[in-house]
Structures are given as C-alpha cells and as structure tokens.
C-alpha cells in the first residue's frame, strides 16, 4: 500500500478572504467588545461569530474558514490583543485586551459550561442592530498625508521642548524618572504608547496610564528621540546618567562613544565634563558639608578605601586616583532644604585641587617617648 497526500483544493484559503465581513467583524466584535468593553471571549466564539457575519452579509458559507487564519489576521491587525491557552485541552483559547488587569480578567472569564455556538450567535445578534454601514478604507495617499502631518506636529513639539532646566551639573535630584518625564512631550509619549498597544486612551491632555515596566521603556525611547531631534544639543537624564554609569563601570571610552553614535547617551567629552563638574561642585559646597539624606549628631558608620579609576586615555597617563567611601546611619534624618546653587562652567575636563594639610606622625617605640605631630601643607594636582 502507498500513502498518498490528498490533493489541495482548487481555491486555497487566503488571509484576505471575506475582507468586507472581516472589517465589520473587527469593528463590532474586536473593537467594541474586547477593546472598549474589556470582555474576554474564546477563540471559538470569535470564529463562529465571524462565520455568521459572513453568512449574513455576503451570503456565503464560511464554515471551512480555519481558526488559525482568523487568529493570524487578528494578531497582525490588533497587536494589543492577548491570546491565552488554558491548561485544560478541552477549553478553547481565550482572547482579551493586553491592558486588562488580572482581577478584571478573572471576573470577565466566560462560563466554560456554555456552548460556543450559542454565545457567538448572541454576539452577532446583539451587534446587528447597531450597524451603520461599511466604512471606506483610506487610500495610500491619505495615509501618507496623515503620517506626515503627525510627524510635523511632533517635530514642532520637540522643537518647543526646553530640555533640562536645572543648573549645570545635574545631580541625582535631576536625573530620575520623574525629571525624565518633564523633557518628553505628551504627544510623543502617548503616540509611542498607542503604537505598541499599551493603551487605547485617545487624549493629549495628560500622559496616558500604562504599566510601570512599559513606562520605563517608552520613556527611554522618547528621550532618545528628544536627544536625536536636537542633534545632541538637548541633554536628557538618560543621556547623561547612562554615559556616566558606563564610564564608571567600564572606564572605556569606546563603549561610551559607541552608545553615543547609536543615540543612547551623551558624548565622551560631555560625560567627562559632567564628572569633572560634579567633583568641582563637591569642593564648592564645602568639605564639611553633610551629604544629603544624613543628619547631625547621629551615630554614623564610615568605610573608606583607595580605588584607582583606570579609565582609558590615549597615552595611558592622566588617569584618576580617588577614594570611595560608604556612610551609614541607622536612623534616617530629617530632609534638608535644597539650597539654590550657581551653575558651573561646562566643558571643563580637569581642575586644580585646593591645598590640603597633611600630617607627618612620628611614633616612638612602646613605652618610650611620645607622639609628635608636624603640620606640613602640600598641594596636590588632580590628574
């Protein structure tokens, strides 16, 4: 005996079949039920509702239309939809909006005891009364005009964005998620949220609400666009913080330059200037100043150690040798008022450290003599 492969039908199923009924199905079922009303439906229900809609509108029997083709079209046209396959094999796949919370998802789960055919017929029957006619598809020229108009609108928003308004150099108070949002226009942030399907809220009055993990990613991409649109003239918290972090972790100018060419962080010269200005700011504010977040007359633990920075230079000389320390307090102090500080000059990559008094200690053998202390001042230049 020979096993023969069955012949393919003359008219193979195409993804674009029943296009008119598919558009009506998307408008009534997908947009209204799943995205607006946040309902949870089974894939079998959607397929049966689509078959009934094809029969009612085109008079064609589409019972042989495969469920996987319908799922492929929906996943391509609606990336904000989520498809969940239950662990039970006798339960059909669930379809719902990606933004639906877990609690709402549990409350909106369909009853597994009901038949899919009856439920899908009810879907088609309920929506048949609200039909207003088919909507015409926009032409390619209209799509291009819409996208170009939106691009010009965003370009105007980016040019009007002031950027970081804090004095130079920015400190940790100016480089955080809250400050990052101030340099991103609302229109740009909401547009990216709509593109990736994180929200369906059509507004430009405020930033749309999305999940925290997605919020950080969207904010990161938006800051790259702000930095790129200004050709590097408008720094963002991400461009400065990422460049400074990579410099401290690796000390490699090549990695920082590579990230800068890709538009993710500031240039090496800007990062070096920021690091130098932060050191100058520490000297300007005074050596005896208590760090932010700490209080006076509180038991404090201090741990200090010498660390060579080891960054890359062309000649191998001029590297930084500094001291790192850890300061711990068991009881948090009262928040200190933030004083208004004067901005420092940009573009400085080196400076002369102020004179520092060093002490030479001479210790006599145990039990003989006493300790003597001689004050000797020396001046050390920062390399």
mmCIF file of C-alpha atoms in Angstrom:
data_model
loop_
_atom_site.group_PDB
_atom_site.id
_atom_site.type_symbol
_atom_site.label_atom_id
_atom_site.label_comp_id
_atom_site.label_asym_id
_atom_site.label_seq_id
_atom_site.Cartn_x
_atom_site.Cartn_y
_atom_site.Cartn_z
ATOM 1 C CA UNK A 1 0.000 0.000 0.000
ATOM 2 C CA UNK A 2 1.075 3.576 -0.674
ATOM 3 C CA UNK A 3 0.090 6.609 1.352
ATOM 4 C CA UNK A 4 -0.909 9.395 -0.968
ATOM 5 C CA UNK A 5 -1.006 13.041 0.011
ATOM 6 C CA UNK A 6 -4.503 14.424 -0.560
ATOM 7 C CA UNK A 7 -4.837 16.912 -3.374
ATOM 8 C CA UNK A 8 -5.030 20.565 -2.402
ATOM 9 C CA UNK A 9 -8.361 22.227 -3.108
ATOM 10 C CA UNK A 10 -8.510 24.388 -6.176
ATOM 11 C CA UNK A 11 -9.263 27.513 -4.170
ATOM 12 C CA UNK A 12 -6.901 27.600 -1.190
ATOM 13 C CA UNK A 13 -7.877 29.762 1.735
ATOM 14 C CA UNK A 14 -6.418 33.225 1.604
ATOM 15 C CA UNK A 15 -5.878 35.598 4.501
ATOM 16 C CA UNK A 16 -7.738 38.339 2.650
ATOM 17 C CA UNK A 17 -10.921 36.277 2.144
ATOM 18 C CA UNK A 18 -14.214 37.876 3.189
ATOM 19 C CA UNK A 19 -12.500 41.238 3.630
ATOM 20 C CA UNK A 20 -15.740 43.218 3.900
ATOM 21 C CA UNK A 21 -17.181 40.971 6.591
ATOM 22 C CA UNK A 22 -13.828 40.911 8.380
ATOM 23 C CA UNK A 23 -13.772 44.721 8.686
ATOM 24 C CA UNK A 24 -17.307 44.714 10.051
ATOM 25 C CA UNK A 25 -16.375 41.895 12.424
ATOM 26 C CA UNK A 26 -13.378 43.859 13.723
ATOM 27 C CA UNK A 27 -15.441 46.995 14.279
ATOM 28 C CA UNK A 28 -18.303 45.281 16.107
ATOM 29 C CA UNK A 29 -16.659 42.452 17.997
ATOM 30 C CA UNK A 30 -12.965 43.238 18.408
ATOM 31 C CA UNK A 31 -13.001 46.988 18.953
ATOM 32 C CA UNK A 32 -16.327 47.325 20.750
ATOM 33 C CA UNK A 33 -16.387 44.136 22.810
ATOM 34 C CA UNK A 34 -12.739 43.339 23.514
ATOM 35 C CA UNK A 35 -11.031 46.755 23.487
ATOM 36 C CA UNK A 36 -13.795 49.105 24.677
ATOM 37 C CA UNK A 37 -15.889 46.855 26.945
ATOM 38 C CA UNK A 38 -12.855 44.778 28.063
ATOM 39 C CA UNK A 39 -14.672 41.478 27.579
ATOM 40 C CA UNK A 40 -12.975 38.078 27.463
ATOM 41 C CA UNK A 41 -14.055 35.797 24.614
ATOM 42 C CA UNK A 42 -12.974 32.398 23.395
ATOM 43 C CA UNK A 43 -11.365 31.934 20.012
ATOM 44 C CA UNK A 44 -14.096 29.501 19.033
ATOM 45 C CA UNK A 45 -16.725 32.137 19.772
ATOM 46 C CA UNK A 46 -14.925 34.656 17.569
ATOM 47 C CA UNK A 47 -14.656 32.177 14.700
ATOM 48 C CA UNK A 48 -18.345 31.282 14.898
ATOM 49 C CA UNK A 49 -19.323 34.963 15.081
ATOM 50 C CA UNK A 50 -17.187 35.646 12.006
ATOM 51 C CA UNK A 51 -18.816 32.754 10.108
ATOM 52 C CA UNK A 52 -22.295 34.024 10.995
ATOM 53 C CA UNK A 53 -21.353 37.543 9.903
ATOM 54 C CA UNK A 54 -20.057 36.295 6.532
ATOM 55 C CA UNK A 55 -23.280 34.345 6.027
ATOM 56 C CA UNK A 56 -25.433 37.381 6.875
ATOM 57 C CA UNK A 57 -23.529 39.964 4.816
ATOM 58 C CA UNK A 58 -22.177 38.041 1.832
ATOM 59 C CA UNK A 59 -24.473 35.019 1.739
ATOM 60 C CA UNK A 60 -21.504 32.638 1.658
ATOM 61 C CA UNK A 61 -20.930 29.596 3.823
ATOM 62 C CA UNK A 62 -17.570 30.164 5.545
ATOM 63 C CA UNK A 63 -17.740 27.177 7.883
ATOM 64 C CA UNK A 64 -14.475 25.833 6.433
ATOM 65 C CA UNK A 65 -12.567 29.010 7.380
ATOM 66 C CA UNK A 66 -9.816 27.857 9.689
ATOM 67 C CA UNK A 67 -9.448 29.259 13.194
ATOM 68 C CA UNK A 68 -5.675 29.686 12.895
ATOM 69 C CA UNK A 69 -6.095 32.002 9.882
ATOM 70 C CA UNK A 70 -8.512 34.198 11.811
ATOM 71 C CA UNK A 71 -6.118 34.319 14.772
ATOM 72 C CA UNK A 72 -3.228 35.278 12.480
ATOM 73 C CA UNK A 73 -5.203 38.167 10.992
ATOM 74 C CA UNK A 74 -6.284 39.406 14.412
ATOM 75 C CA UNK A 75 -2.761 39.227 15.834
ATOM 76 C CA UNK A 76 -1.439 41.190 12.865
ATOM 77 C CA UNK A 77 -4.118 43.898 12.902
ATOM 78 C CA UNK A 78 -4.523 44.180 16.688
ATOM 79 C CA UNK A 79 -1.176 43.791 18.491
ATOM 80 C CA UNK A 80 -2.861 44.906 21.732
ATOM 81 C CA UNK A 81 -4.769 41.609 21.902
ATOM 82 C CA UNK A 82 -3.532 38.772 24.109
ATOM 83 C CA UNK A 83 -4.121 35.077 23.340
ATOM 84 C CA UNK A 84 -4.046 32.681 26.305
ATOM 85 C CA UNK A 85 -4.219 28.903 26.003
ATOM 86 C CA UNK A 86 -5.666 27.307 29.182
ATOM 87 C CA UNK A 87 -4.038 24.226 30.671
ATOM 88 C CA UNK A 88 -7.163 22.152 30.027
ATOM 89 C CA UNK A 89 -7.140 20.800 26.495
ATOM 90 C CA UNK A 90 -10.923 20.783 26.226
ATOM 91 C CA UNK A 91 -11.124 24.564 26.834
ATOM 92 C CA UNK A 92 -10.749 26.905 23.882
ATOM 93 C CA UNK A 93 -8.127 29.661 23.685
ATOM 94 C CA UNK A 94 -9.009 32.954 25.420
ATOM 95 C CA UNK A 95 -8.740 36.347 23.713
ATOM 96 C CA UNK A 96 -8.712 39.654 25.622
ATOM 97 C CA UNK A 97 -7.107 43.095 25.677
ATOM 98 C CA UNK A 98 -3.489 43.203 26.807
ATOM 99 C CA UNK A 99 -4.193 46.089 29.204
ATOM 100 C CA UNK A 100 -6.804 44.105 31.148
ATOM 101 C CA UNK A 101 -5.805 43.653 34.802
ATOM 102 C CA UNK A 102 -5.642 40.233 36.449
ATOM 103 C CA UNK A 103 -8.605 40.902 38.740
ATOM 104 C CA UNK A 104 -10.759 42.115 35.871
ATOM 105 C CA UNK A 105 -9.654 39.137 33.786
ATOM 106 C CA UNK A 106 -10.868 36.697 36.441
ATOM 107 C CA UNK A 107 -14.215 38.494 36.717
ATOM 108 C CA UNK A 108 -14.710 38.620 32.941
ATOM 109 C CA UNK A 109 -13.862 34.975 32.215
ATOM 110 C CA UNK A 110 -16.612 33.324 30.149
ATOM 111 C CA UNK A 111 -18.570 30.410 31.582
ATOM 112 C CA UNK A 112 -16.930 27.188 30.346
ATOM 113 C CA UNK A 113 -20.211 25.264 30.620
ATOM 114 C CA UNK A 114 -21.895 27.288 27.883
ATOM 115 C CA UNK A 115 -21.674 26.315 24.229
ATOM 116 C CA UNK A 116 -19.587 28.468 21.938
ATOM 117 C CA UNK A 117 -22.113 28.369 19.140
ATOM 118 C CA UNK A 118 -24.888 29.867 21.255
ATOM 119 C CA UNK A 119 -22.660 32.576 22.704
ATOM 120 C CA UNK A 120 -21.234 33.565 19.337
ATOM 121 C CA UNK A 121 -24.714 33.793 17.857
ATOM 122 C CA UNK A 122 -25.684 36.150 20.673
ATOM 123 C CA UNK A 123 -22.672 38.322 19.830
ATOM 124 C CA UNK A 124 -23.714 38.649 16.216
ATOM 125 C CA UNK A 125 -27.370 39.176 17.122
ATOM 126 C CA UNK A 126 -26.651 41.985 19.594
ATOM 127 C CA UNK A 127 -24.425 43.883 17.191
ATOM 128 C CA UNK A 128 -26.682 43.523 14.151
ATOM 129 C CA UNK A 129 -28.965 46.301 15.441
ATOM 130 C CA UNK A 130 -26.114 48.843 15.610
ATOM 131 C CA UNK A 131 -24.948 48.537 12.011
ATOM 132 C CA UNK A 132 -24.411 51.927 10.386
ATOM 133 C CA UNK A 133 -22.910 50.785 7.120
ATOM 134 C CA UNK A 134 -19.498 49.890 5.837
ATOM 135 C CA UNK A 135 -16.649 52.354 6.226
ATOM 136 C CA UNK A 136 -14.461 53.012 3.254
ATOM 137 C CA UNK A 137 -10.790 52.185 3.511
ATOM 138 C CA UNK A 138 -8.422 55.127 3.221
ATOM 139 C CA UNK A 139 -6.173 55.339 0.233
ATOM 140 C CA UNK A 140 -2.401 55.201 0.425
ATOM 141 C CA UNK A 141 -2.143 58.910 -0.322
ATOM 142 C CA UNK A 142 -4.387 59.755 2.617
ATOM 143 C CA UNK A 143 -2.361 57.509 4.919
ATOM 144 C CA UNK A 144 0.836 59.228 3.834
ATOM 145 C CA UNK A 145 -0.672 62.648 4.419
ATOM 146 C CA UNK A 146 -1.871 61.631 7.883
ATOM 147 C CA UNK A 147 1.519 60.275 8.907
ATOM 148 C CA UNK A 148 3.339 63.298 7.507
ATOM 149 C CA UNK A 149 1.013 65.691 9.345
ATOM 150 C CA UNK A 150 1.548 63.790 12.585
ATOM 151 C CA UNK A 151 5.321 63.914 12.044
ATOM 152 C CA UNK A 152 5.242 67.695 11.570
ATOM 153 C CA UNK A 153 3.148 68.058 14.716
ATOM 154 C CA UNK A 154 5.653 66.021 16.740
ATOM 155 C CA UNK A 155 8.565 67.929 15.219
ATOM 156 C CA UNK A 156 7.029 71.187 16.435
ATOM 157 C CA UNK A 157 6.528 69.706 19.898
ATOM 158 C CA UNK A 158 10.147 68.562 20.049
ATOM 159 C CA UNK A 159 11.461 71.958 18.978
ATOM 160 C CA UNK A 160 9.375 73.669 21.686
ATOM 161 C CA UNK A 161 10.583 71.304 24.404
ATOM 162 C CA UNK A 162 13.004 73.246 26.641
ATOM 163 C CA UNK A 163 15.023 70.238 27.776
ATOM 164 C CA UNK A 164 16.665 70.020 31.188
ATOM 165 C CA UNK A 165 16.273 73.303 33.079
ATOM 166 C CA UNK A 166 18.453 72.529 36.101
ATOM 167 C CA UNK A 167 21.805 74.296 36.602
ATOM 168 C CA UNK A 168 24.969 72.543 35.485
ATOM 169 C CA UNK A 169 25.972 69.998 36.619
ATOM 170 C CA UNK A 170 22.769 67.995 37.180
ATOM 171 C CA UNK A 171 22.785 65.962 40.379
ATOM 172 C CA UNK A 172 20.887 62.861 41.450
ATOM 173 C CA UNK A 173 17.834 65.023 42.143
ATOM 174 C CA UNK A 174 17.728 65.998 38.459
ATOM 175 C CA UNK A 175 18.423 62.551 36.972
ATOM 176 C CA UNK A 176 15.464 60.326 37.814
ATOM 177 C CA UNK A 177 12.253 59.014 36.272
ATOM 178 C CA UNK A 178 10.162 61.995 37.366
ATOM 179 C CA UNK A 179 12.555 64.525 35.849
ATOM 180 C CA UNK A 180 12.889 62.401 32.707
ATOM 181 C CA UNK A 181 9.175 62.767 32.053
ATOM 182 C CA UNK A 182 9.435 66.575 32.087
ATOM 183 C CA UNK A 183 11.680 66.605 28.991
ATOM 184 C CA UNK A 184 9.337 64.344 26.980
ATOM 185 C CA UNK A 185 6.334 65.935 25.190
ATOM 186 C CA UNK A 186 2.945 64.443 25.980
ATOM 187 C CA UNK A 187 2.182 63.874 22.298
ATOM 188 C CA UNK A 188 5.359 61.844 21.739
ATOM 189 C CA UNK A 189 4.838 59.722 24.847
ATOM 190 C CA UNK A 190 1.187 58.977 24.075
ATOM 191 C CA UNK A 191 1.928 58.203 20.422
ATOM 192 C CA UNK A 192 4.507 55.550 21.313
ATOM 193 C CA UNK A 193 2.098 54.098 23.873
ATOM 194 C CA UNK A 194 -0.567 53.808 21.178
ATOM 195 C CA UNK A 195 1.869 52.302 18.667
ATOM 196 C CA UNK A 196 2.929 49.453 20.958
ATOM 197 C CA UNK A 197 -0.664 48.815 22.039
ATOM 198 C CA UNK A 198 -0.225 49.662 25.726
ATOM 199 C CA UNK A 199 -3.339 51.830 25.913
ATOM 200 C CA UNK A 200 -6.427 52.799 23.944
ATOM 201 C CA UNK A 201 -6.994 56.156 25.676
ATOM 202 C CA UNK A 202 -7.160 58.871 22.970
ATOM 203 C CA UNK A 203 -6.033 62.018 24.798
ATOM 204 C CA UNK A 204 -3.332 64.665 24.647
ATOM 205 C CA UNK A 205 -4.278 66.408 27.884
ATOM 206 C CA UNK A 206 -2.062 64.223 30.058
ATOM 207 C CA UNK A 207 0.312 61.278 29.918
ATOM 208 C CA UNK A 208 -1.623 58.054 29.402
ATOM 209 C CA UNK A 209 -1.503 55.446 32.154
ATOM 210 C CA UNK A 210 0.491 52.315 31.278
ATOM 211 C CA UNK A 211 2.286 49.627 33.260
ATOM 212 C CA UNK A 212 5.404 50.663 35.156
ATOM 213 C CA UNK A 213 7.777 48.359 33.277
ATOM 214 C CA UNK A 214 6.448 49.554 29.913
ATOM 215 C CA UNK A 215 6.525 53.152 31.175
ATOM 216 C CA UNK A 216 10.304 52.994 31.679
ATOM 217 C CA UNK A 217 10.881 51.565 28.200
ATOM 218 C CA UNK A 218 8.652 54.149 26.496
ATOM 219 C CA UNK A 219 10.318 56.934 28.475
ATOM 220 C CA UNK A 220 13.732 55.647 27.390
ATOM 221 C CA UNK A 221 12.803 55.639 23.692
ATOM 222 C CA UNK A 222 11.242 59.104 23.981
ATOM 223 C CA UNK A 223 14.432 60.531 25.494
ATOM 224 C CA UNK A 224 16.451 59.064 22.624
ATOM 225 C CA UNK A 225 14.142 60.840 20.169
ATOM 226 C CA UNK A 226 14.466 64.146 22.058
ATOM 227 C CA UNK A 227 18.261 63.822 22.063
ATOM 228 C CA UNK A 228 18.352 62.864 18.367
ATOM 229 C CA UNK A 229 15.963 65.621 17.250
ATOM 230 C CA UNK A 230 18.150 68.274 18.889
ATOM 231 C CA UNK A 231 21.346 66.759 17.398
ATOM 232 C CA UNK A 232 22.741 66.328 20.896
ATOM 233 C CA UNK A 233 22.179 69.926 21.983
ATOM 234 C CA UNK A 234 19.411 68.997 24.441
ATOM 235 C CA UNK A 235 20.678 66.615 27.069
ATOM 236 C CA UNK A 236 18.260 64.258 28.797
ATOM 237 C CA UNK A 237 18.536 62.475 32.155
ATOM 238 C CA UNK A 238 19.061 59.208 30.285
ATOM 239 C CA UNK A 239 21.821 60.508 28.001
ATOM 240 C CA UNK A 240 23.809 61.842 30.969
ATOM 241 C CA UNK A 241 23.095 59.094 33.506
ATOM 242 C CA UNK A 242 23.751 56.225 31.082
ATOM 243 C CA UNK A 243 27.012 57.710 29.833
ATOM 244 C CA UNK A 244 28.274 58.422 33.352
ATOM 245 C CA UNK A 245 27.255 54.958 34.577
ATOM 246 C CA UNK A 246 29.015 53.169 31.709
ATOM 247 C CA UNK A 247 32.131 55.283 32.300
ATOM 248 C CA UNK A 248 32.198 54.360 35.992
ATOM 249 C CA UNK A 249 31.517 50.667 35.368
ATOM 250 C CA UNK A 250 33.894 50.095 32.461
ATOM 251 C CA UNK A 251 36.121 53.161 32.112
ATOM 252 C CA UNK A 252 36.016 52.523 28.357
ATOM 253 C CA UNK A 253 35.727 55.497 26.056
ATOM 254 C CA UNK A 254 34.942 53.173 23.133
ATOM 255 C CA UNK A 255 31.788 51.809 24.738
ATOM 256 C CA UNK A 256 30.567 55.303 25.610
ATOM 257 C CA UNK A 257 31.350 56.508 22.081
ATOM 258 C CA UNK A 258 29.532 53.505 20.596
ATOM 259 C CA UNK A 259 26.415 54.203 22.662
ATOM 260 C CA UNK A 260 26.667 57.867 21.676
ATOM 261 C CA UNK A 261 26.766 57.018 17.965
ATOM 262 C CA UNK A 262 23.655 54.906 18.431
ATOM 263 C CA UNK A 263 21.946 57.873 20.118
ATOM 264 C CA UNK A 264 21.615 56.371 23.601
ATOM 265 C CA UNK A 265 23.925 58.583 25.664
ATOM 266 C CA UNK A 266 25.988 61.772 25.587
ATOM 267 C CA UNK A 267 29.440 62.003 24.039
ATOM 268 C CA UNK A 268 32.614 61.074 25.888
ATOM 269 C CA UNK A 269 33.639 64.725 26.260
ATOM 270 C CA UNK A 270 30.256 65.621 27.759
ATOM 271 C CA UNK A 271 30.402 62.705 30.195
ATOM 272 C CA UNK A 272 33.949 63.647 31.231
ATOM 273 C CA UNK A 273 32.863 67.264 31.699
ATOM 274 C CA UNK A 274 29.924 66.132 33.849
ATOM 275 C CA UNK A 275 32.154 64.001 36.051
ATOM 276 C CA UNK A 276 34.618 66.871 36.498
ATOM 277 C CA UNK A 277 31.852 69.371 37.276
ATOM 278 C CA UNK A 278 30.414 67.065 39.926
ATOM 279 C CA UNK A 279 33.832 66.949 41.593
ATOM 280 C CA UNK A 280 34.068 70.740 41.421
ATOM 281 C CA UNK A 281 30.580 71.060 42.898
ATOM 282 C CA UNK A 282 31.647 68.953 45.868
ATOM 283 C CA UNK A 283 34.574 71.305 46.509
ATOM 284 C CA UNK A 284 32.438 74.426 46.081
ATOM 285 C CA UNK A 285 29.800 73.240 48.534
ATOM 286 C CA UNK A 286 32.493 72.629 51.172
ATOM 287 C CA UNK A 287 34.322 69.671 52.638
ATOM 288 C CA UNK A 288 32.481 69.823 55.958
ATOM 289 C CA UNK A 289 29.003 69.701 54.435
ATOM 290 C CA UNK A 290 26.896 66.735 55.468
ATOM 291 C CA UNK A 291 25.719 64.652 52.477
ATOM 292 C CA UNK A 292 22.055 64.811 51.555
ATOM 293 C CA UNK A 293 19.877 62.422 53.498
ATOM 294 C CA UNK A 294 22.075 62.395 56.617
ATOM 295 C CA UNK A 295 21.654 64.305 59.873
ATOM 296 C CA UNK A 296 23.941 65.724 62.542
ATOM 297 C CA UNK A 297 24.541 64.185 65.975
ATOM 298 C CA UNK A 298 23.557 60.706 64.801
ATOM 299 C CA UNK A 299 25.717 57.552 65.127
ATOM 300 C CA UNK A 300 27.384 57.063 61.749
ATOM 301 C CA UNK A 301 29.480 54.259 60.242
ATOM 302 C CA UNK A 302 32.175 55.239 57.718
ATOM 303 C CA UNK A 303 34.143 52.876 55.451
ATOM 304 C CA UNK A 304 36.741 54.297 53.039
ATOM 305 C CA UNK A 305 39.201 52.790 50.576
ATOM 306 C CA UNK A 306 41.539 53.939 47.809
ATOM 307 C CA UNK A 307 40.387 52.960 44.310
ATOM 308 C CA UNK A 308 42.141 53.609 41.004
ATOM 309 C CA UNK A 309 39.593 54.526 38.352
ATOM 310 C CA UNK A 310 41.625 53.074 35.458
ATOM 311 C CA UNK A 311 39.853 54.820 32.570
ATOM 312 C CA UNK A 312 41.268 54.730 29.044
ATOM 313 C CA UNK A 313 43.465 57.570 27.772
ATOM 314 C CA UNK A 314 45.454 57.909 24.566
ATOM 315 C CA UNK A 315 48.847 57.983 26.306
ATOM 316 C CA UNK A 316 47.998 55.827 29.306
ATOM 317 C CA UNK A 317 48.667 58.750 31.626
ATOM 318 C CA UNK A 318 46.340 61.163 33.349
ATOM 319 C CA UNK A 319 44.121 58.544 34.957
ATOM 320 C CA UNK A 320 42.080 59.260 38.057
ATOM 321 C CA UNK A 321 43.034 58.076 41.541
ATOM 322 C CA UNK A 322 40.305 58.679 44.073
ATOM 323 C CA UNK A 323 38.859 57.448 47.337
ATOM 324 C CA UNK A 324 35.475 55.782 47.686
ATOM 325 C CA UNK A 325 33.529 55.713 50.902
ATOM 326 C CA UNK A 326 30.351 54.335 52.413
ATOM 327 C CA UNK A 327 28.388 56.288 55.018
ATOM 328 C CA UNK A 328 25.650 54.571 57.050
ATOM 329 C CA UNK A 329 23.155 55.858 59.600
ATOM 330 C CA UNK A 330 20.655 53.663 61.413
ATOM 331 C CA UNK A 331 18.037 56.389 61.858
ATOM 332 C CA UNK A 332 17.025 58.498 58.844
ATOM 333 C CA UNK A 333 17.446 62.194 59.459
ATOM 334 C CA UNK A 334 15.059 64.966 58.622
ATOM 335 C CA UNK A 335 15.160 66.072 54.982
ATOM 336 C CA UNK A 336 17.462 69.027 54.438
ATOM 337 C CA UNK A 337 16.304 72.035 52.489
ATOM 338 C CA UNK A 338 17.724 72.250 48.984
ATOM 339 C CA UNK A 339 19.766 75.418 48.570
ATOM 340 C CA UNK A 340 19.868 77.304 45.287
ATOM 341 C CA UNK A 341 23.275 76.761 43.704
ATOM 342 C CA UNK A 342 25.040 78.613 40.934
ATOM 343 C CA UNK A 343 25.713 76.723 37.696
ATOM 344 C CA UNK A 344 29.301 75.805 36.850
ATOM 345 C CA UNK A 345 31.041 76.281 33.527
ATOM 346 C CA UNK A 346 30.592 73.436 31.037
ATOM 347 C CA UNK A 347 33.331 71.749 29.043
ATOM 348 C CA UNK A 348 35.847 71.531 31.913
ATOM 349 C CA UNK A 349 37.686 68.195 31.958
ATOM 350 C CA UNK A 350 40.336 68.918 34.631
ATOM 351 C CA UNK A 351 40.893 71.239 37.601
ATOM 352 C CA UNK A 352 43.455 72.010 40.321
ATOM 353 C CA UNK A 353 42.526 70.699 43.744
ATOM 354 C CA UNK A 354 42.798 73.157 46.671
ATOM 355 C CA UNK A 355 45.736 72.905 49.121
ATOM 356 C CA UNK A 356 45.357 70.255 51.754
ATOM 357 C CA UNK A 357 47.203 69.985 55.080
ATOM 358 C CA UNK A 358 48.933 66.643 55.603
ATOM 359 C CA UNK A 359 50.365 65.495 58.924
ATOM 360 C CA UNK A 360 53.590 63.526 59.442
ATOM 361 C CA UNK A 361 53.294 61.333 62.512
ATOM 362 C CA UNK A 362 56.366 60.019 64.322
ATOM 363 C CA UNK A 363 55.613 57.194 66.712
ATOM 364 C CA UNK A 364 58.212 56.188 69.303
ATOM 365 C CA UNK A 365 58.624 52.610 70.495
ATOM 366 C CA UNK A 366 56.113 51.468 73.067
ATOM 367 C CA UNK A 367 56.800 52.969 76.444
ATOM 368 C CA UNK A 368 59.458 55.362 75.198
ATOM 369 C CA UNK A 369 58.870 58.954 74.383
ATOM 370 C CA UNK A 370 55.619 60.294 72.975
ATOM 371 C CA UNK A 371 53.955 61.048 69.633
ATOM 372 C CA UNK A 372 54.870 64.201 67.769
ATOM 373 C CA UNK A 373 52.789 65.874 65.053
ATOM 374 C CA UNK A 374 54.246 68.253 62.475
ATOM 375 C CA UNK A 375 51.891 70.228 60.235
ATOM 376 C CA UNK A 376 53.038 70.123 56.657
ATOM 377 C CA UNK A 377 50.985 71.627 53.813
ATOM 378 C CA UNK A 378 51.274 70.268 50.316
ATOM 379 C CA UNK A 379 49.420 70.919 47.137
ATOM 380 C CA UNK A 380 48.242 68.042 45.027
ATOM 381 C CA UNK A 381 47.035 68.361 41.466
ATOM 382 C CA UNK A 382 44.207 66.218 40.187
ATOM 383 C CA UNK A 383 45.489 64.088 37.370
#
